[in-house]
Coordinates of C-alpha atoms in Angstrom, one line a residue:
X10 CA 63.7 -4.1 67.6
X11 CA 61.7 -4.9 71.7
X12 CA 62.1 -1.6 73.0
X13 CA 60.8 0.3 70.0
X14 CA 57.7 -3.0 70.4
X15 CA 57.5 -1.4 73.6
X16 CA 57.1 1.7 73.2
X17 CA 54.8 1.0 70.2
X18 CA 52.2 -0.8 73.0
X19 CA 53.0 1.2 75.9
X20 CA 51.5 4.0 73.1
X21 CA 49.0 1.9 72.2
X22 CA 47.8 1.9 75.6
X23 CA 47.5 4.8 77.1
X24 CA 45.7 6.3 74.1
X25 CA 43.6 3.2 75.1
X26 CA 43.6 5.1 78.4
X27 CA 42.6 8.6 76.8
X28 CA 39.9 7.1 74.6
X29 CA 38.4 5.4 77.9
X30 CA 37.2 8.6 80.3
X31 CA 36.9 10.5 76.4
X32 CA 34.6 7.7 76.5
X33 CA 32.6 7.4 80.1
X34 CA 32.2 11.3 79.9
X35 CA 30.7 11.7 76.8
X36 CA 28.4 9.6 77.7
X37 CA 27.9 10.2 81.4
X38 CA 27.4 14.4 79.2
X39 CA 24.3 12.4 77.1
X40 CA 23.2 10.8 80.2
X41 CA 22.5 14.3 82.1
X42 CA 20.2 15.0 78.5
X43 CA 18.5 12.5 78.8
X44 CA 17.7 12.7 82.0
X45 CA 17.2 16.7 82.6
X46 CA 13.9 18.7 82.6
X47 CA 12.0 18.7 79.2
X48 CA 12.9 22.0 77.5
X49 CA 11.2 23.3 74.8
X50 CA 11.8 23.6 71.5
X51 CA 13.8 26.7 70.4
X52 CA 15.0 26.6 74.6
X53 CA 16.4 23.5 72.9
X54 CA 18.5 24.7 70.0
X55 CA 19.7 28.1 70.9
X56 CA 22.8 26.6 71.3
X57 CA 22.9 25.4 68.0
X58 CA 21.9 21.8 66.1
X59 CA 24.7 20.2 67.5
X60 CA 24.7 20.8 70.7
X61 CA 20.7 20.1 70.5
X62 CA 21.3 16.1 70.6
X63 CA 20.0 14.3 73.4
X64 CA 17.9 17.3 75.1
X65 CA 15.1 16.2 76.2
X66 CA 12.1 18.8 75.0
X67 CA 8.3 18.8 74.9
X68 CA 6.6 19.7 72.4
X69 CA 2.9 20.2 71.5
X70 CA 0.4 20.0 67.6
X71 CA -1.0 17.7 65.5
X72 CA 0.1 15.3 64.1
X73 CA -0.4 14.7 60.2
X74 CA -1.7 10.1 60.4
X75 CA -2.3 10.2 56.2
X76 CA 2.1 10.8 56.2
X77 CA 3.3 8.3 58.3
X78 CA 6.6 6.9 57.8
X79 CA 7.0 3.1 58.1
X80 CA 10.5 1.7 58.0
X81 CA 11.0 -2.0 58.3
X82 CA 13.5 -2.9 61.2
X83 CA 13.4 -6.1 63.1
X84 CA 14.6 -6.4 67.1
X85 CA 16.2 -9.4 68.4
X86 CA 13.4 -9.2 71.3
X87 CA 10.0 -8.3 69.6
X88 CA 11.1 -9.8 66.3
X89 CA 10.0 -8.7 62.2
X90 CA 8.4 -5.6 62.4
X91 CA 8.0 -1.3 61.4
X92 CA 9.8 2.3 63.1
X93 CA 6.9 4.6 63.2
X94 CA 7.7 8.3 62.0
X95 CA 4.7 10.9 62.5
X96 CA 4.6 14.4 61.3
X97 CA 3.7 17.1 64.4
X98 CA 2.3 20.1 63.2
X99 CA 2.4 22.4 66.0
X100 CA 0.7 26.0 65.9
X101 CA 3.6 28.2 64.2
X102 CA 3.1 25.9 60.8
X103 CA 6.6 24.4 61.9
X104 CA 6.4 19.6 60.8
X105 CA 8.9 17.6 63.2
X106 CA 9.1 14.1 62.2
X107 CA 8.5 12.2 65.5
X108 CA 9.9 8.5 66.2
X109 CA 7.1 7.5 68.1
X110 CA 7.6 3.6 68.4
X111 CA 8.0 0.1 66.9
X112 CA 5.0 -1.9 66.0
X113 CA 5.3 -5.7 65.1
X114 CA 4.3 -6.8 61.5
X115 CA 0.5 -7.3 62.4
X116 CA -0.3 -3.3 63.4
X117 CA 1.4 -2.0 60.6
X118 CA -1.6 -0.5 59.3
X119 CA -3.3 2.6 60.8
X120 CA -6.3 1.3 61.1
X121 CA -4.8 -1.7 63.4
X122 CA -3.8 0.5 66.3
X123 CA -6.4 2.6 66.6
X124 CA -5.5 3.8 70.3
X125 CA -2.4 5.5 68.5
X126 CA -3.9 7.9 66.3
X127 CA -4.0 10.5 68.3
X128 CA -6.9 13.8 67.3
X129 CA -6.3 17.7 67.6
X130 CA -3.6 18.7 69.2
X131 CA -1.8 16.3 72.0
X132 CA 1.6 17.0 74.1
X133 CA 4.6 15.0 73.0
X134 CA 8.2 14.8 75.1
X135 CA 11.1 12.6 74.2
X136 CA 15.0 14.1 73.1
X137 CA 16.0 14.9 69.8
X138 CA 18.2 13.6 67.4
X139 CA 20.2 14.6 65.1
X140 CA 20.7 11.7 62.9
X141 CA 21.7 8.2 63.2
X142 CA 24.7 6.5 62.2
X143 CA 24.6 3.7 59.9
X144 CA 25.1 0.0 61.4
X145 CA 28.5 -2.3 60.5

């Protein structure tokens, strides 16, 4: 019985070490992608969607502020407010949803944050995110 328990504990320890190595490699890969020079969207997507996650891209287009989305959220250090997502339409007609950041509740209405209502063609640099997994 003692030997069986010892075997289980050793195998769990080995599993934890393997998982730690995998996680360290994953974090290093994500950090390298995030620190790299921005690519065009086409270059970032060349390897497929899975390979595109966390790639830094630079895109140009026009924000459609009329279709802005506000997602109610709360941040530990900033209180309650909204994550702002705005469609950006490129010259080729493709539309991407750009997460523009967090604003407190008092700045929820676009008229309260006129400096963020960019007109005309803008260039945006950011990271490709496919989806966020739900948190506990």
